[in-house]
Amino acid sequence: MHELAIAENIVDTVCTRAAGRPVRRVTVRIGALTAVLPDAMRLCWDLAATGTAAHGAALDLDLRPAVVFCRACRTDQRLPDMIPLCPCGSADVTVTTGRELHIVSMEVA
């Protein structure tokens, strides 16, 4: 469950930036290709935030789909799974979205 390590890192980061002020809300952007499970992330967030300035803070997840640009058919295609193949059958693709994993914003008291 890599979500726990990710949640701990996010909690550490926002608590450092909050400089002792209580954290009320954190928004994290997560791409589909990161293999982060939203329900697991929310559970791990609650565990990681316990006893910190982020305890009780809301976690908002901005989930992004996996999208590739196919050089064969010259189109952007949304991936139905984690396999980077265009529906045209080509593997000559560039991932344009889906690998995101970062803090978008935080709200402190």
XYZ file of C-alpha atoms in Angstrom, residues 14-66:
53
model
C 1.774 20.667 4.304
C 2.605 20.743 8.016
C 6.014 22.227 7.240
C 4.451 24.859 4.976
C 1.741 25.605 7.560
C 4.445 26.541 10.079
C 2.453 25.469 13.130
C -0.941 26.721 11.954
C -3.747 24.142 11.757
C -4.315 22.748 8.272
C -7.997 22.759 7.296
C -8.037 21.402 3.731
C -5.592 19.951 1.207
C -6.210 19.346 -2.494
C -4.070 16.753 -4.252
C -4.064 16.059 -8.004
C -3.713 12.353 -8.800
C -3.326 10.901 -12.281
C -4.806 7.546 -13.235
C -1.367 6.131 -14.114
C -0.007 6.608 -10.576
C -1.948 3.545 -9.376
C -3.061 5.500 -6.305
C -6.453 4.244 -5.146
C -8.647 7.149 -3.960
C -10.314 5.210 -1.117
C -6.958 3.915 0.131
C -5.514 7.422 -0.092
C -8.329 8.862 2.031
C -7.873 6.160 4.664
C -4.112 6.646 4.731
C -4.561 10.421 4.922
C -6.541 10.062 8.132
C -3.874 7.765 9.597
C -0.937 9.940 8.544
C -2.542 13.194 9.733
C -3.345 11.921 13.242
C -1.441 13.926 15.852
C -0.233 16.558 13.366
C -1.330 20.058 12.367
C -3.285 18.346 9.563
C -5.365 16.227 11.955
C -8.997 16.500 10.876
C -8.141 18.333 7.652
C -10.274 17.540 4.619
C -8.517 15.840 1.724
C -9.855 16.708 -1.720
C -8.669 14.521 -4.582
C -8.572 15.966 -8.091
C -8.519 12.778 -10.185
C -7.072 13.071 -13.685
C -7.604 10.557 -16.484
C -4.811 8.945 -18.462
